[in-house]
Amino acid sequence: MSGDNKVAPVIIKRKKVVSGDGHHGGAWKVAYADFVTAMMAFFLLMWLLNATTEKQRKGIADYFSPTVALARVSGGGDGPLGGDSVFAENVLPRMGTGSTSLRPMADNREKGSFSKGESSDQDTQTEVFEQAEDMLMGRGGESMVADELMKHIFTEVTDEGLVVELFETQEAPLFKGEAEPTQLLRDLAIVLVRAAQIVTNPIAIEGHTAAYPVVLAKNPSWDVSGMRATAFRELLFKANLPEQRVQRVTSHADREPREANTMDLRNSRIEVVFLRRQLE
């Protein structure tokens, strides 16, 4: 037993091993999650811009716009502002965003901003344009145009107004020779006069032609498009359209083709634009 006391004690050291902090302790995961969230929000925004209409986007923008009650009259005090409220229309800083809807200013209109009354008038005109467009194209189940005439009509509502395009085909031209109207164009003129009874806006008439072969010594497209626009204006007058309704007659020659092939017959057309009324 005494021999056992001479044996040196066995000492076991347990060394605590500390592993690495795992790429800065996982903070990169938070940054990566923020990046993924931001990318998801960006692609969601791009999808919304592509999937919504102009009116819907305006509604979304109005929803997030701050609303502050603005006073048009004096605050009634005698302080440094002379009794004016800092939110009064005549004191409110002008940042080029237009006037208030209660008292529009002419210089704000020049910046392209509309007051509530002006915007409402523009919307009303657009609704009338769309109603006339539906009747011309028979989209509502009721059309003022026969099927054989409807094949030669294309309508579009733009910022300028309601554009009614009359185009010819190989089988049914609008003109004989350079500027002699066919019976088809005479019938289309009657249709346009009927539409002018619904849409009372002023009218612009524009003549277009397909490109002529370059081998010609002189390009007649300017003269021909001008003569055709003038001939159609006379047809409208004969169909009892008041002369004061026509604001302008324009010759575009072959400068604004509808088809990539400038010599395509589809580019020969008459455009009638019911112009938007601009408020003074």
mmCIF file of C-alpha atoms in Angstrom:
data_model
loop_
_atom_site.group_PDB
_atom_site.id
_atom_site.type_symbol
_atom_site.label_atom_id
_atom_site.label_comp_id
_atom_site.label_asym_id
_atom_site.label_seq_id
_atom_site.Cartn_x
_atom_site.Cartn_y
_atom_site.Cartn_z
ATOM 1 C CA MET A 1 0.000 0.000 0.000
ATOM 2 C CA SER A 2 2.897 2.314 0.777
ATOM 3 C CA GLY A 3 4.136 1.958 -2.782
ATOM 4 C CA ASP A 4 0.908 3.388 -4.126
ATOM 5 C CA ASN A 5 1.482 6.711 -2.364
ATOM 6 C CA LYS A 6 4.586 7.329 -4.454
ATOM 7 C CA VAL A 7 2.642 7.342 -7.745
ATOM 8 C CA ALA A 8 2.275 10.889 -9.124
ATOM 9 C CA PRO A 9 -1.324 12.014 -9.442
ATOM 10 C CA VAL A 10 -2.791 12.118 -12.929
ATOM 11 C CA ILE A 11 -3.992 15.636 -13.836
ATOM 12 C CA ILE A 12 -6.480 15.919 -16.741
ATOM 13 C CA LYS A 13 -6.759 19.345 -18.335
ATOM 14 C CA ARG A 14 -9.934 20.005 -20.313
ATOM 15 C CA LYS A 15 -9.196 22.786 -22.769
ATOM 16 C CA LYS A 16 -12.230 24.803 -23.875
ATOM 17 C CA VAL A 17 -12.093 25.269 -27.592
ATOM 18 C CA VAL A 18 -13.817 28.442 -28.837
ATOM 19 C CA SER A 19 -14.833 28.102 -32.455
ATOM 20 C CA GLY A 20 -14.722 30.991 -34.907
ATOM 21 C CA ASP A 21 -17.427 33.622 -34.892
ATOM 22 C CA GLY A 22 -18.977 32.222 -38.066
ATOM 23 C CA HIS A 23 -18.297 35.047 -40.472
ATOM 24 C CA HIS A 24 -18.730 37.912 -38.008
ATOM 25 C CA GLY A 25 -21.333 36.268 -35.877
ATOM 26 C CA GLY A 26 -24.190 36.133 -38.416
ATOM 27 C CA ALA A 27 -24.550 39.894 -38.949
ATOM 28 C CA TRP A 28 -24.202 39.265 -42.680
ATOM 29 C CA LYS A 29 -27.467 37.351 -42.570
ATOM 30 C CA VAL A 30 -29.330 40.458 -41.442
ATOM 31 C CA ALA A 31 -27.759 42.534 -44.214
ATOM 32 C CA TYR A 32 -28.567 39.841 -46.779
ATOM 33 C CA ALA A 33 -32.170 39.664 -45.578
ATOM 34 C CA ASP A 34 -32.476 43.447 -45.947
ATOM 35 C CA PHE A 35 -31.073 43.208 -49.468
ATOM 36 C CA VAL A 36 -33.524 40.463 -50.463
ATOM 37 C CA THR A 37 -36.415 42.456 -48.998
ATOM 38 C CA ALA A 38 -35.372 45.549 -50.917
ATOM 39 C CA MET A 39 -35.101 43.580 -54.174
ATOM 40 C CA MET A 40 -38.515 42.040 -53.616
ATOM 41 C CA ALA A 41 -40.018 45.488 -53.023
ATOM 42 C CA PHE A 42 -38.309 46.801 -56.177
ATOM 43 C CA PHE A 43 -39.642 44.022 -58.405
ATOM 44 C CA LEU A 44 -43.081 44.389 -56.829
ATOM 45 C CA LEU A 45 -42.993 48.107 -57.682
ATOM 46 C CA MET A 46 -41.975 47.381 -61.279
ATOM 47 C CA TRP A 47 -44.784 44.840 -61.614
ATOM 48 C CA LEU A 48 -47.337 47.310 -60.254
ATOM 49 C CA LEU A 49 -46.201 50.011 -62.685
ATOM 50 C CA ASN A 50 -46.651 47.590 -65.571
ATOM 51 C CA ALA A 51 -49.945 46.065 -64.422
ATOM 52 C CA THR A 52 -51.874 49.219 -63.470
ATOM 53 C CA THR A 53 -53.483 51.947 -65.545
ATOM 54 C CA GLU A 54 -52.723 55.658 -65.329
ATOM 55 C CA LYS A 55 -55.873 56.293 -63.277
ATOM 56 C CA GLN A 56 -55.025 53.486 -60.862
ATOM 57 C CA ARG A 57 -51.489 54.809 -60.371
ATOM 58 C CA LYS A 58 -52.866 58.269 -59.710
ATOM 59 C CA GLY A 59 -55.233 56.815 -57.114
ATOM 60 C CA ILE A 60 -52.343 55.038 -55.393
ATOM 61 C CA ALA A 61 -50.267 58.227 -55.402
ATOM 62 C CA ASP A 62 -53.164 60.233 -53.968
ATOM 63 C CA TYR A 63 -53.585 57.648 -51.206
ATOM 64 C CA PHE A 64 -50.040 58.264 -49.978
ATOM 65 C CA SER A 65 -50.133 62.039 -50.488
ATOM 66 C CA PRO A 66 -50.229 64.013 -47.222
ATOM 67 C CA THR A 67 -53.412 65.963 -46.710
ATOM 68 C CA VAL A 68 -53.134 69.318 -44.938
ATOM 69 C CA ALA A 69 -56.088 71.623 -44.520
ATOM 70 C CA LEU A 70 -55.326 74.842 -46.393
ATOM 71 C CA ALA A 71 -57.070 78.073 -45.509
ATOM 72 C CA ARG A 72 -57.756 80.725 -48.104
ATOM 73 C CA VAL A 73 -58.442 83.471 -45.598
ATOM 74 C CA SER A 74 -56.456 85.312 -42.984
ATOM 75 C CA GLY A 75 -55.792 83.726 -39.607
ATOM 76 C CA GLY A 76 -57.045 86.902 -37.927
ATOM 77 C CA GLY A 77 -53.873 87.638 -35.987
ATOM 78 C CA ASP A 78 -51.536 90.616 -36.001
ATOM 79 C CA GLY A 79 -48.222 88.787 -35.829
ATOM 80 C CA PRO A 80 -45.238 88.910 -38.191
ATOM 81 C CA LEU A 81 -47.349 87.510 -41.025
ATOM 82 C CA GLY A 82 -49.799 90.382 -40.804
ATOM 83 C CA GLY A 83 -52.698 88.127 -39.916
ATOM 84 C CA ASP A 84 -52.114 85.651 -42.792
ATOM 85 C CA SER A 85 -52.016 81.939 -42.184
ATOM 86 C CA VAL A 86 -48.851 80.180 -43.306
ATOM 87 C CA PHE A 87 -51.130 77.756 -45.115
ATOM 88 C CA ALA A 88 -53.153 80.436 -46.916
ATOM 89 C CA GLU A 89 -53.097 80.249 -50.673
ATOM 90 C CA ASN A 90 -51.389 83.583 -51.099
ATOM 91 C CA VAL A 91 -48.658 82.689 -48.563
ATOM 92 C CA LEU A 92 -48.105 79.025 -49.256
ATOM 93 C CA PRO A 93 -44.697 78.522 -50.893
ATOM 94 C CA ARG A 94 -45.018 77.831 -54.603
ATOM 95 C CA MET A 95 -42.938 74.833 -55.663
ATOM 96 C CA GLY A 96 -44.221 74.537 -59.223
ATOM 97 C CA THR A 97 -46.864 71.951 -58.393
ATOM 98 C CA GLY A 98 -49.838 74.087 -59.430
ATOM 99 C CA SER A 99 -52.537 76.045 -57.658
ATOM 100 C CA THR A 100 -55.179 74.963 -55.221
ATOM 101 C CA SER A 101 -58.515 73.724 -56.497
ATOM 102 C CA LEU A 102 -60.368 76.718 -55.058
ATOM 103 C CA ARG A 103 -58.666 79.542 -56.917
ATOM 104 C CA PRO A 104 -56.452 78.449 -59.854
ATOM 105 C CA MET A 105 -53.724 80.757 -61.046
ATOM 106 C CA ALA A 106 -52.911 81.328 -64.726
ATOM 107 C CA ASP A 107 -49.156 80.940 -64.229
ATOM 108 C CA ASN A 108 -49.698 77.576 -62.540
ATOM 109 C CA ARG A 109 -51.718 76.369 -65.516
ATOM 110 C CA GLU A 110 -48.776 77.187 -67.745
ATOM 111 C CA LYS A 111 -46.727 74.717 -65.697
ATOM 112 C CA GLY A 112 -49.022 71.938 -66.769
ATOM 113 C CA SER A 113 -50.957 71.621 -63.513
ATOM 114 C CA PHE A 114 -54.741 71.572 -63.393
ATOM 115 C CA SER A 115 -57.062 72.523 -60.610
ATOM 116 C CA LYS A 116 -59.851 70.242 -59.506
ATOM 117 C CA GLY A 117 -62.350 71.897 -61.843
ATOM 118 C CA GLU A 118 -60.014 71.649 -64.833
ATOM 119 C CA SER A 119 -59.207 67.999 -64.169
ATOM 120 C CA SER A 120 -62.899 67.217 -63.871
ATOM 121 C CA ASP A 121 -63.550 68.881 -67.240
ATOM 122 C CA GLN A 122 -60.770 66.864 -68.860
ATOM 123 C CA ASP A 123 -62.234 63.650 -67.434
ATOM 124 C CA THR A 124 -65.675 64.592 -68.759
ATOM 125 C CA GLN A 125 -64.261 65.145 -72.240
ATOM 126 C CA THR A 126 -62.486 61.793 -72.099
ATOM 127 C CA GLU A 127 -65.740 60.049 -71.153
ATOM 128 C CA VAL A 128 -67.528 61.653 -74.125
ATOM 129 C CA PHE A 129 -64.670 60.606 -76.420
ATOM 130 C CA GLU A 130 -64.892 57.025 -75.171
ATOM 131 C CA GLN A 131 -68.668 56.928 -75.669
ATOM 132 C CA ALA A 132 -68.330 58.124 -79.253
ATOM 133 C CA GLU A 133 -65.483 55.659 -79.790
ATOM 134 C CA ASP A 134 -67.626 52.762 -78.555
ATOM 135 C CA MET A 135 -70.501 53.764 -80.841
ATOM 136 C CA LEU A 136 -68.227 54.072 -83.859
ATOM 137 C CA MET A 137 -66.583 50.699 -83.248
ATOM 138 C CA GLY A 138 -69.679 48.877 -81.984
ATOM 139 C CA ARG A 139 -68.004 47.864 -78.719
ATOM 140 C CA GLY A 140 -71.160 48.312 -76.684
ATOM 141 C CA GLY A 141 -73.219 46.109 -79.011
ATOM 142 C CA GLU A 142 -74.611 49.174 -80.819
ATOM 143 C CA SER A 143 -72.852 50.845 -83.726
ATOM 144 C CA MET A 144 -73.700 53.811 -85.896
ATOM 145 C CA VAL A 145 -71.512 52.357 -88.676
ATOM 146 C CA ALA A 146 -72.254 49.572 -91.138
ATOM 147 C CA ASP A 147 -69.892 46.604 -91.065
ATOM 148 C CA GLU A 148 -68.366 47.386 -94.465
ATOM 149 C CA LEU A 149 -67.545 50.914 -93.296
ATOM 150 C CA MET A 150 -66.285 49.845 -89.878
ATOM 151 C CA LYS A 151 -63.428 47.972 -91.580
ATOM 152 C CA HIS A 152 -61.954 51.337 -92.577
ATOM 153 C CA ILE A 153 -62.166 53.049 -89.174
ATOM 154 C CA PHE A 154 -59.656 53.058 -86.354
ATOM 155 C CA THR A 155 -60.219 55.172 -83.217
ATOM 156 C CA GLU A 156 -57.914 56.205 -80.401
ATOM 157 C CA VAL A 157 -58.243 58.561 -77.426
ATOM 158 C CA THR A 158 -55.030 60.545 -76.954
ATOM 159 C CA ASP A 159 -53.874 63.627 -75.068
ATOM 160 C CA GLU A 160 -54.824 65.663 -78.137
ATOM 161 C CA GLY A 161 -58.351 64.281 -78.268
ATOM 162 C CA LEU A 162 -60.355 61.584 -80.061
ATOM 163 C CA VAL A 163 -58.543 60.480 -83.221
ATOM 164 C CA VAL A 164 -60.736 58.850 -85.888
ATOM 165 C CA GLU A 165 -58.589 57.330 -88.607
ATOM 166 C CA LEU A 166 -60.064 56.507 -92.012
ATOM 167 C CA PHE A 167 -57.812 54.257 -94.083
ATOM 168 C CA GLU A 168 -58.083 52.573 -97.449
ATOM 169 C CA THR A 169 -57.337 49.058 -98.658
ATOM 170 C CA GLN A 170 -56.344 47.592 -101.992
ATOM 171 C CA GLU A 171 -59.925 46.524 -102.641
ATOM 172 C CA ALA A 172 -61.589 49.707 -101.322
ATOM 173 C CA PRO A 173 -59.656 52.960 -101.893
ATOM 174 C CA LEU A 174 -60.724 56.276 -100.432
ATOM 175 C CA PHE A 175 -59.761 58.308 -103.511
ATOM 176 C CA LYS A 176 -59.707 57.910 -107.255
ATOM 177 C CA GLY A 177 -56.487 59.224 -108.638
ATOM 178 C CA GLU A 178 -54.922 61.879 -106.482
ATOM 179 C CA ALA A 179 -57.833 63.504 -104.638
ATOM 180 C CA GLU A 180 -61.224 62.494 -106.070
ATOM 181 C CA PRO A 181 -63.313 60.999 -103.221
ATOM 182 C CA THR A 182 -64.893 57.589 -103.737
ATOM 183 C CA GLN A 183 -68.376 56.646 -102.560
ATOM 184 C CA LEU A 184 -66.755 54.909 -99.605
ATOM 185 C CA LEU A 185 -65.203 58.167 -98.411
ATOM 186 C CA ARG A 186 -68.497 60.023 -98.928
ATOM 187 C CA ASP A 187 -70.246 57.490 -96.686
ATOM 188 C CA LEU A 188 -67.511 57.794 -94.089
ATOM 189 C CA ALA A 189 -67.914 61.577 -94.125
ATOM 190 C CA ILE A 190 -71.595 61.160 -93.216
ATOM 191 C CA VAL A 191 -70.584 58.889 -90.340
ATOM 192 C CA LEU A 192 -68.122 61.503 -89.068
ATOM 193 C CA VAL A 193 -70.787 64.220 -89.153
ATOM 194 C CA ARG A 194 -73.049 61.988 -87.053
ATOM 195 C CA ALA A 195 -70.233 61.494 -84.577
ATOM 196 C CA ALA A 196 -69.723 65.279 -84.517
ATOM 197 C CA GLN A 197 -73.253 65.610 -83.157
ATOM 198 C CA ILE A 198 -72.190 63.586 -80.110
ATOM 199 C CA VAL A 199 -68.746 65.122 -79.693
ATOM 200 C CA THR A 200 -69.118 68.872 -80.091
ATOM 201 C CA ASN A 201 -65.399 69.627 -79.798
ATOM 202 C CA PRO A 202 -63.527 71.473 -82.549
ATOM 203 C CA ILE A 203 -62.125 69.347 -85.357
ATOM 204 C CA ALA A 204 -58.747 68.999 -87.071
ATOM 205 C CA ILE A 205 -58.361 67.198 -90.421
ATOM 206 C CA GLU A 206 -55.033 65.629 -91.359
ATOM 207 C CA GLY A 207 -54.028 64.046 -94.660
ATOM 208 C CA HIS A 208 -51.459 61.230 -94.937
ATOM 209 C CA THR A 209 -50.127 59.261 -97.908
ATOM 210 C CA ALA A 210 -47.972 56.222 -98.435
ATOM 211 C CA ALA A 211 -44.476 56.859 -99.726
ATOM 212 C CA TYR A 212 -43.996 57.122 -103.471
ATOM 213 C CA PRO A 213 -41.166 55.326 -105.307
ATOM 214 C CA VAL A 214 -37.877 57.170 -105.058
ATOM 215 C CA VAL A 215 -37.418 56.961 -108.827
ATOM 216 C CA LEU A 216 -39.926 59.771 -109.288
ATOM 217 C CA ALA A 217 -38.378 63.100 -110.207
ATOM 218 C CA LYS A 218 -40.714 64.934 -107.805
ATOM 219 C CA ASN A 219 -42.311 63.606 -104.639
ATOM 220 C CA PRO A 220 -46.041 64.459 -104.867
ATOM 221 C CA SER A 221 -46.928 63.276 -101.360
ATOM 222 C CA TRP A 222 -47.136 66.794 -99.873
ATOM 223 C CA ASP A 223 -49.487 68.067 -102.554
ATOM 224 C CA VAL A 224 -51.596 64.906 -102.603
ATOM 225 C CA SER A 225 -52.051 64.704 -98.829
ATOM 226 C CA GLY A 226 -53.012 68.382 -98.723
ATOM 227 C CA MET A 227 -55.542 68.016 -101.545
ATOM 228 C CA ARG A 228 -57.066 64.936 -99.922
ATOM 229 C CA ALA A 229 -57.451 66.638 -96.531
ATOM 230 C CA THR A 230 -59.096 69.624 -98.240
ATOM 231 C CA ALA A 231 -61.406 67.359 -100.272
ATOM 232 C CA PHE A 232 -62.536 65.577 -97.112
ATOM 233 C CA ARG A 233 -63.187 68.904 -95.403
ATOM 234 C CA GLU A 234 -65.516 69.823 -98.287
ATOM 235 C CA LEU A 235 -67.304 66.486 -97.894
ATOM 236 C CA LEU A 236 -67.933 67.240 -94.229
ATOM 237 C CA PHE A 237 -69.347 70.646 -95.098
ATOM 238 C CA LYS A 238 -71.659 69.092 -97.691
ATOM 239 C CA ALA A 239 -72.851 66.682 -94.988
ATOM 240 C CA ASN A 240 -73.944 69.736 -92.925
ATOM 241 C CA LEU A 241 -70.977 70.064 -90.600
ATOM 242 C CA PRO A 242 -70.740 73.744 -89.493
ATOM 243 C CA GLU A 243 -67.652 75.334 -91.018
ATOM 244 C CA GLN A 244 -66.589 76.918 -87.717
ATOM 245 C CA ARG A 245 -66.077 73.445 -86.242
ATOM 246 C CA VAL A 246 -62.955 72.859 -88.357
ATOM 247 C CA GLN A 247 -59.945 74.486 -86.705
ATOM 248 C CA ARG A 248 -57.184 73.304 -88.997
ATOM 249 C CA VAL A 249 -56.410 71.227 -92.079
ATOM 250 C CA THR A 250 -52.912 69.707 -92.167
ATOM 251 C CA SER A 251 -50.818 67.930 -94.785
ATOM 252 C CA HIS A 252 -48.402 65.338 -93.389
ATOM 253 C CA ALA A 253 -47.331 63.696 -96.676
ATOM 254 C CA ASP A 254 -45.601 60.375 -95.892
ATOM 255 C CA ARG A 255 -43.843 61.621 -92.741
ATOM 256 C CA GLU A 256 -45.998 59.750 -90.191
ATOM 257 C CA PRO A 257 -46.465 56.190 -91.488
ATOM 258 C CA ARG A 258 -48.554 53.652 -89.620
ATOM 259 C CA GLU A 259 -46.655 50.688 -91.029
ATOM 260 C CA ALA A 260 -42.906 50.106 -91.071
ATOM 261 C CA ASN A 261 -43.069 49.728 -94.836
ATOM 262 C CA THR A 262 -43.625 53.352 -95.815
ATOM 263 C CA MET A 263 -45.067 52.314 -99.184
ATOM 264 C CA ASP A 264 -47.762 50.188 -97.523
ATOM 265 C CA LEU A 265 -51.226 51.311 -98.631
ATOM 266 C CA ARG A 266 -52.329 51.336 -94.978
ATOM 267 C CA ASN A 267 -50.337 54.539 -94.563
ATOM 268 C CA SER A 268 -52.723 56.364 -96.930
ATOM 269 C CA ARG A 269 -55.370 57.714 -94.611
ATOM 270 C CA ILE A 270 -57.393 60.659 -93.372
ATOM 271 C CA GLU A 271 -57.321 61.463 -89.670
ATOM 272 C CA VAL A 272 -60.083 63.468 -88.007
ATOM 273 C CA VAL A 273 -59.190 64.676 -84.507
ATOM 274 C CA PHE A 274 -61.867 65.900 -82.097
ATOM 275 C CA LEU A 275 -59.646 68.295 -80.165
ATOM 276 C CA ARG A 276 -59.774 68.676 -76.402
ATOM 277 C CA ARG A 277 -61.012 72.040 -75.231
ATOM 278 C CA GLN A 278 -58.437 73.936 -73.231
ATOM 279 C CA LEU A 279 -59.706 76.140 -70.417
ATOM 280 C CA GLU A 280 -58.671 79.769 -70.421
#
